[in-house]
Amino acid sequence: MKPLNLSDDPNNDEETLSFLAPPQPPIHITVTNKKDNNNIRSERNKNRARRHRRHHGSKTAPFCVPWMIESIIFMTSIVLVVLIKINFFTASSHPLQDVTEWEDLSLEDITHWCLDVNTTDCACSNPLLPLPRHGYNTWSYAFRQNVKEAKNDKKQQIRDLDVVFLGDSILEGFKGQKFGKNVIHKQDNTKVFQSLFNMDYGGKFDGLILAIAGDKSPNLLWRIQNGEFPKALKSKVYWILIGTNDFLKDGIEHCSEEVILMGIKRVVEEIQLLKPESTIVINGILPRATKESGGRLYNTNGDKTIMNAIDNVNEELKDYCNQSDNLLYFDAKDVFIDTDSDDDDDNGQHQIIPQTLMQDYLHPTTLGYQELGKKIVHELRMIIDGQLSFS
């Protein structure tokens, strides 16, 4: 290796350090204070905003508002679905197969579910299972209205109630409503009810109606368990009129007397559990007939009609009441039945429902409610005034 040949001039640094990188110009660093830093950041943010506007063609981000609205709607929908499911499964905490007995009532005791023993496809409800009707017409609205009235939200009553009526369209029609809404052609019914069961209008007693059109015994049972029977509700008498819808409508295979009877008993036992000191009146199922029969209740040829089944249920209800304290049976059959002559009838006459009392042979007219109400008032006088003693 040859030695590095350097210049003899020791001051010639350029030659000595020629293998190093050439010198670079000095770098000047400017130190800024805090205020200047904020200004710089602000300018940077402005630059970013300008670039964003150039990219999206708008001064504001167009995706923000729609995205936020869609998110809110989506989350709200989820919350509503969850609440509905919670409410449904809480109310119906027992599936059908789990509710097969209650106290001394058991589905195993039902020998025939259908009124016609040769039929097995009647769609009868489980008489022991509480069942709501959410989603049907304005049933939920009517139920909420009943809960409000039962809680007496509007004002504290000066007087305790004498009677609370519980049932279906027959009783709801007495206060001039259907599914919680006033019906114009039934407003005269309201006047009759107030004249008999509202002391502010000259009535002998104070009464409250908790009823919804189309309800069966399981529907009434659900309502009692879910708000229509608060602790604040106090009455001397609880009056039940339910069961005609449990048979199902005409043209569909009817349910048997055993099913209807068990459903009514289940409702009664729930009230006894919640109001053990109360007097309970079971109103016998009112007479009904088909339009095709012209109001005639029984077939002259001996074939069974729905009225025959109603008679059987009412007879069983009467015996049931006789076995319990503070439980009374009330029969209003005679209010709605008249006789009419028929030359073709071997007996010379048959029993019918006059349209003056039931226009459709099922729901009372204003006159029908007036006659029924007067008979109820007479019964209440015997109960409340102490003329009827229990032993």
Coordinates of C-alpha atoms in Angstrom, one line a residue:
M1 CA 0.0 0.0 0.0
K2 CA 1.3 3.4 -0.9
P3 CA 1.3 6.1 1.8
L4 CA -1.2 8.9 1.4
N5 CA 0.5 11.8 -0.4
L6 CA -0.4 15.0 1.4
S7 CA 0.7 18.5 0.6
D8 CA 3.6 20.0 2.4
D9 CA 1.5 22.9 3.4
P10 CA -0.1 22.2 6.7
N11 CA -2.6 24.9 6.3
N12 CA -4.1 23.4 3.2
D13 CA -7.2 21.8 5.0
E14 CA -9.1 21.6 1.7
E15 CA -6.6 19.1 0.4
T16 CA -6.1 17.3 3.6
L17 CA -9.9 16.7 4.1
S18 CA -10.8 16.1 0.5
F19 CA -12.2 12.7 1.2
L20 CA -14.9 14.2 3.5
A21 CA -18.3 15.4 2.3
P22 CA -18.3 19.0 1.0
P23 CA -19.4 21.6 3.5
Q24 CA -23.2 22.4 3.7
P25 CA -24.8 25.9 4.3
P26 CA -25.8 26.5 7.9
I27 CA -29.4 25.8 9.0
H28 CA -31.3 28.5 10.8
I29 CA -33.9 27.3 13.4
T30 CA -36.5 29.8 14.5
V31 CA -37.8 29.3 18.0
T32 CA -41.4 30.5 18.3
N33 CA -43.3 31.3 21.5
K34 CA -46.7 29.7 22.6
K35 CA -48.8 32.3 20.9
D36 CA -47.1 31.7 17.6
N37 CA -47.6 28.0 17.9
N38 CA -51.4 28.5 18.3
N39 CA -51.5 30.6 15.2
I40 CA -49.6 28.0 13.3
R41 CA -52.0 25.3 14.4
S42 CA -55.0 27.5 13.5
E43 CA -53.6 28.1 10.0
R44 CA -53.0 24.3 9.6
N45 CA -56.6 23.6 10.5
K46 CA -57.8 26.2 8.1
N47 CA -55.7 24.6 5.4
R48 CA -57.2 21.2 6.2
A49 CA -60.7 22.6 6.0
R50 CA -60.0 24.2 2.6
R51 CA -58.7 20.9 1.3
H52 CA -61.8 19.1 2.7
R53 CA -64.2 21.6 1.0
R54 CA -62.4 21.3 -2.3
H55 CA -62.6 17.5 -2.1
H56 CA -66.3 17.3 -1.1
G57 CA -67.5 20.4 -2.9
S58 CA -69.3 21.8 0.2
K59 CA -68.5 24.0 3.2
T60 CA -70.0 21.3 5.5
A61 CA -69.7 17.6 5.6
P62 CA -72.8 16.4 3.8
F63 CA -72.6 12.9 5.3
C64 CA -72.9 13.9 8.9
V65 CA -76.5 14.9 9.3
P66 CA -78.1 12.0 7.3
W67 CA -75.8 9.5 9.0
M68 CA -76.7 10.8 12.4
I69 CA -80.4 10.7 11.6
E70 CA -80.2 7.2 10.3
S71 CA -78.2 6.1 13.4
I72 CA -80.8 7.7 15.7
I73 CA -83.7 6.0 13.9
F74 CA -81.9 2.6 14.0
M75 CA -81.0 2.8 17.7
T76 CA -84.6 3.9 18.5
S77 CA -86.0 1.0 16.6
I78 CA -83.8 -1.4 18.5
V79 CA -84.8 0.0 21.8
L80 CA -88.5 -0.2 20.9
V81 CA -88.2 -3.8 19.8
V82 CA -86.4 -4.7 23.1
L83 CA -89.0 -3.0 25.2
I84 CA -91.9 -4.7 23.3
K85 CA -90.2 -8.1 23.8
I86 CA -89.6 -7.5 27.5
N87 CA -93.2 -6.4 28.0
F88 CA -94.6 -9.4 26.1
F89 CA -92.5 -12.1 27.7
T90 CA -92.9 -10.5 31.1
A91 CA -96.7 -10.5 30.7
S92 CA -96.7 -14.0 29.2
S93 CA -94.1 -15.4 31.4
H94 CA -95.8 -18.9 31.3
P95 CA -96.0 -20.6 28.0
L96 CA -99.1 -22.6 27.2
Q97 CA -97.7 -25.9 28.1
D98 CA -96.6 -24.7 31.6
V99 CA -100.1 -23.4 32.6
T100 CA -102.0 -26.6 33.0
E101 CA -103.4 -26.1 36.5
W102 CA -104.2 -23.5 39.1
E103 CA -105.2 -24.4 42.6
D104 CA -108.1 -26.8 42.1
L105 CA -108.5 -26.1 38.4
S106 CA -106.7 -28.4 35.9
L107 CA -106.9 -28.8 32.2
E108 CA -106.9 -32.5 32.7
D109 CA -110.4 -32.2 34.0
I110 CA -111.7 -31.0 30.6
T111 CA -113.1 -34.0 28.8
H112 CA -114.2 -32.1 25.7
W113 CA -112.8 -28.9 24.4
C114 CA -115.4 -28.4 21.7
L115 CA -119.1 -28.0 22.2
D116 CA -119.7 -30.6 19.6
V117 CA -118.2 -33.8 21.1
N118 CA -117.6 -35.1 17.5
T119 CA -115.4 -32.0 16.7
T120 CA -111.8 -31.7 17.7
D121 CA -110.6 -28.6 15.8
C122 CA -112.2 -25.7 17.7
A123 CA -109.7 -23.0 18.4
C124 CA -110.3 -22.6 22.2
S125 CA -108.0 -20.6 24.4
N126 CA -106.3 -22.1 27.4
P127 CA -108.8 -20.9 30.2
L128 CA -105.9 -20.8 32.7
L129 CA -103.5 -18.8 30.7
P130 CA -103.6 -14.9 31.0
L131 CA -103.7 -13.6 27.5
P132 CA -103.4 -10.0 26.1
R133 CA -104.7 -8.8 22.8
H134 CA -102.0 -6.2 21.8
G135 CA -102.2 -5.2 18.2
Y136 CA -105.9 -6.0 17.8
N137 CA -107.9 -2.9 16.9
T138 CA -107.4 -0.3 19.7
W139 CA -107.4 -2.9 22.5
S140 CA -104.1 -1.6 24.0
Y141 CA -105.5 1.9 24.1
A142 CA -108.7 0.7 25.8
F143 CA -106.6 -1.3 28.3
R144 CA -104.5 1.9 29.1
Q145 CA -107.7 3.9 29.6
N146 CA -109.0 1.2 32.0
V147 CA -105.7 1.3 34.0
K148 CA -106.0 5.1 34.3
E149 CA -109.5 4.9 35.6
A150 CA -108.7 2.1 38.0
K151 CA -105.8 4.2 39.4
N152 CA -108.1 7.2 39.5
D153 CA -105.5 9.5 38.1
K154 CA -107.8 12.4 37.4
K155 CA -108.8 13.2 41.0
Q156 CA -109.2 11.5 44.3
Q157 CA -112.7 10.2 44.8
I158 CA -114.6 11.6 47.7
R159 CA -116.6 8.4 48.0
D160 CA -115.4 4.8 47.8
L161 CA -116.8 2.8 44.8
D162 CA -119.8 0.6 45.4
V163 CA -119.3 -1.6 42.4
V164 CA -116.7 -2.3 39.7
F165 CA -118.0 -4.0 36.6
L166 CA -115.6 -6.3 34.7
G167 CA -116.2 -7.8 31.3
D168 CA -116.5 -7.5 27.6
S169 CA -118.4 -5.4 25.0
I170 CA -121.7 -5.9 26.8
L171 CA -120.4 -3.9 29.8
E172 CA -118.2 -1.5 27.7
G173 CA -121.3 -0.7 25.7
F174 CA -123.0 0.3 28.9
K175 CA -120.7 3.3 29.2
G176 CA -121.1 4.1 25.5
Q177 CA -117.8 2.9 24.3
K178 CA -116.1 0.3 22.1
F179 CA -112.4 -0.4 22.4
G180 CA -112.0 2.6 24.7
K181 CA -113.6 5.1 22.2
N182 CA -117.0 6.8 22.4
V183 CA -119.6 5.5 20.0
I184 CA -122.1 8.1 18.9
H185 CA -125.2 5.7 18.8
K186 CA -124.3 4.4 22.3
Q187 CA -124.2 7.7 24.1
D188 CA -127.7 7.2 25.5
N189 CA -126.4 4.1 27.2
T190 CA -123.9 6.3 29.1
K191 CA -126.8 8.5 30.4
V192 CA -128.5 5.4 31.7
F193 CA -125.4 4.2 33.4
Q194 CA -124.8 7.6 35.1
S195 CA -128.3 7.8 36.3
L196 CA -127.9 4.5 38.1
F197 CA -124.3 4.3 39.0
N198 CA -123.0 7.8 39.5
M199 CA -124.2 9.7 42.5
D200 CA -123.2 13.0 40.9
Y201 CA -125.9 12.4 38.3
G202 CA -128.5 11.1 40.7
G203 CA -127.4 7.5 40.8
K204 CA -128.1 5.2 43.8
F205 CA -124.5 3.9 43.7
D206 CA -121.0 4.8 42.4
G207 CA -119.8 2.4 39.8
L208 CA -116.8 1.9 37.5
I209 CA -116.7 -0.2 34.3
L210 CA -113.5 -1.9 33.3
A211 CA -114.4 -3.8 30.1
I212 CA -113.2 -4.2 26.5
A213 CA -115.1 -5.4 23.5
G214 CA -114.4 -9.0 22.4
D215 CA -112.6 -10.1 25.5
K216 CA -112.6 -13.6 26.7
S217 CA -111.9 -14.8 30.3
P218 CA -108.1 -15.2 29.7
N219 CA -108.0 -11.6 28.4
L220 CA -109.8 -10.3 31.5
L221 CA -107.5 -12.3 33.6
W222 CA -104.4 -10.7 32.0
R223 CA -105.9 -7.2 32.5
I224 CA -106.5 -7.9 36.2
Q225 CA -102.9 -9.0 36.6
N226 CA -101.3 -6.2 34.6
G227 CA -102.7 -2.9 35.9
E228 CA -106.5 -2.9 36.2
F229 CA -106.5 -4.0 39.8
P230 CA -104.1 -1.7 41.6
K231 CA -104.1 -1.6 45.4
A232 CA -105.7 1.8 45.3
L233 CA -108.8 0.3 43.7
K234 CA -111.3 -0.3 46.4
S235 CA -115.0 -1.3 46.0
K236 CA -117.6 -3.0 48.0
V237 CA -118.6 -5.3 45.1
Y238 CA -116.9 -6.7 42.0
W239 CA -119.3 -7.6 39.3
I240 CA -118.2 -10.0 36.6
L241 CA -120.0 -10.5 33.2
I242 CA -117.7 -12.5 30.9
G243 CA -117.9 -15.7 28.9
T244 CA -120.0 -15.2 25.8
N245 CA -116.9 -14.6 23.6
D246 CA -115.2 -17.7 25.0
F247 CA -117.8 -19.8 23.0
L248 CA -116.3 -18.2 19.8
K249 CA -118.4 -16.5 17.2
D250 CA -121.2 -18.0 15.2
G251 CA -120.1 -20.0 12.2
I252 CA -117.0 -21.3 14.0
E253 CA -117.0 -24.4 16.1
H254 CA -117.9 -23.4 19.6
C255 CA -115.9 -24.2 22.7
S256 CA -117.4 -26.5 25.3
E257 CA -119.1 -25.5 28.6
E258 CA -116.2 -27.0 30.5
V259 CA -113.8 -24.6 28.9
I260 CA -116.0 -21.5 29.5
L261 CA -116.7 -22.5 33.1
M262 CA -113.1 -23.0 34.0
G263 CA -112.1 -19.6 32.5
I264 CA -114.7 -17.8 34.6
K265 CA -113.7 -19.6 37.7
R266 CA -110.0 -18.7 37.1
V267 CA -111.0 -15.0 36.9
V268 CA -113.0 -15.2 40.1
E269 CA -110.2 -16.9 42.0
E270 CA -107.7 -14.1 40.9
I271 CA -110.0 -11.5 42.3
Q272 CA -110.4 -13.4 45.5
L273 CA -106.7 -13.5 45.8
L274 CA -106.2 -9.8 45.2
K275 CA -109.3 -8.6 47.1
P276 CA -110.0 -11.3 49.7
E277 CA -112.5 -9.2 51.7
S278 CA -114.6 -8.3 48.7
T279 CA -118.0 -9.5 47.6
I280 CA -118.0 -10.9 44.1
V281 CA -121.0 -11.3 41.9
I282 CA -121.0 -13.6 38.8
N283 CA -123.5 -12.3 36.3
G284 CA -124.8 -15.3 34.4
I285 CA -124.0 -15.2 30.6
L286 CA -126.7 -13.2 28.9
P287 CA -129.0 -14.9 26.3
R288 CA -127.9 -14.7 22.7
A289 CA -129.3 -16.0 19.4
T290 CA -128.3 -15.9 15.8
K291 CA -129.7 -13.5 13.2
E292 CA -130.8 -16.4 11.1
S293 CA -133.0 -17.6 13.9
G294 CA -134.7 -14.3 14.2
G295 CA -134.0 -14.2 17.9
R296 CA -135.3 -17.6 18.7
L297 CA -133.3 -19.2 21.5
Y298 CA -134.0 -22.9 21.1
N299 CA -134.6 -25.3 18.3
T300 CA -138.0 -26.9 18.2
N301 CA -136.5 -30.1 16.8
G302 CA -134.4 -30.6 19.9
D303 CA -131.0 -29.8 18.3
K304 CA -128.6 -28.1 20.7
T305 CA -128.1 -24.4 20.3
I306 CA -125.6 -22.0 21.9
M307 CA -128.3 -21.0 24.3
N308 CA -128.5 -24.6 25.6
A309 CA -124.8 -24.4 26.3
I310 CA -125.2 -21.0 28.1
D311 CA -127.9 -22.5 30.3
N312 CA -125.5 -25.3 31.3
V313 CA -122.7 -22.9 32.1
N314 CA -125.0 -20.7 34.1
E315 CA -126.4 -23.6 36.1
E316 CA -122.8 -24.7 37.0
L317 CA -121.9 -21.1 38.0
K318 CA -124.9 -20.9 40.3
D319 CA -123.8 -24.1 42.1
Y320 CA -120.2 -22.8 42.2
C321 CA -121.4 -19.6 44.0
N322 CA -123.5 -21.5 46.5
Q323 CA -120.3 -23.3 47.7
S324 CA -118.4 -20.1 48.5
D325 CA -118.7 -17.2 50.9
N326 CA -119.0 -13.7 49.6
L327 CA -119.7 -15.1 46.1
L328 CA -123.1 -14.5 44.6
Y329 CA -124.8 -15.6 41.3
F330 CA -126.9 -13.1 39.4
D331 CA -129.4 -14.2 36.8
A332 CA -130.6 -11.7 34.2
K333 CA -132.0 -14.1 31.7
D334 CA -135.6 -13.0 32.3
V335 CA -134.7 -9.4 31.4
F336 CA -134.1 -10.2 27.8
I337 CA -136.5 -13.1 27.0
D338 CA -140.0 -12.9 25.8
T339 CA -142.4 -15.5 24.3
D340 CA -143.9 -15.4 20.8
S341 CA -146.7 -17.6 19.4
D342 CA -146.0 -19.8 16.4
D343 CA -148.6 -21.8 14.7
D344 CA -146.0 -24.3 13.4
D345 CA -144.7 -24.9 16.9
D346 CA -146.3 -27.9 18.7
N347 CA -146.1 -26.0 22.0
G348 CA -147.8 -22.9 20.5
Q349 CA -145.0 -20.6 21.6
H350 CA -141.3 -20.2 21.7
Q351 CA -138.8 -18.1 23.6
I352 CA -137.2 -15.2 21.7
I353 CA -135.0 -12.1 22.3
P354 CA -137.0 -9.0 21.3
Q355 CA -135.0 -6.6 19.2
T356 CA -136.2 -3.7 21.4
L357 CA -133.9 -5.2 24.1
M358 CA -131.1 -6.6 21.9
Q359 CA -131.0 -5.3 18.4
D360 CA -128.4 -7.9 17.2
Y361 CA -129.6 -10.6 19.7
L362 CA -126.3 -10.2 21.6
H363 CA -125.8 -6.6 22.8
P364 CA -128.4 -4.8 24.8
T365 CA -130.1 -1.7 23.4
T366 CA -130.5 1.4 25.6
L367 CA -133.8 0.0 26.8
G368 CA -132.1 -3.3 27.5
Y369 CA -129.4 -1.6 29.6
Q370 CA -132.0 0.3 31.5
E371 CA -133.9 -2.8 32.4
L372 CA -130.7 -4.7 33.3
G373 CA -129.4 -1.7 35.3
K374 CA -132.5 -1.5 37.4
K375 CA -132.3 -5.1 38.3
I376 CA -128.6 -4.7 39.2
V377 CA -129.4 -1.8 41.5
H378 CA -132.0 -3.9 43.3
E379 CA -129.4 -6.6 43.9
L380 CA -126.8 -4.1 45.1
R381 CA -129.2 -2.7 47.6
M382 CA -129.6 -6.2 49.1
I383 CA -125.8 -6.7 49.3
I384 CA -124.6 -3.3 50.3
D385 CA -127.4 -2.3 52.6
G386 CA -126.8 -5.6 54.5
Q387 CA -130.2 -7.1 53.7
L388 CA -128.4 -10.2 52.4
S389 CA -126.2 -12.0 54.9
F390 CA -123.6 -14.6 54.1
S391 CA -123.3 -17.8 56.1

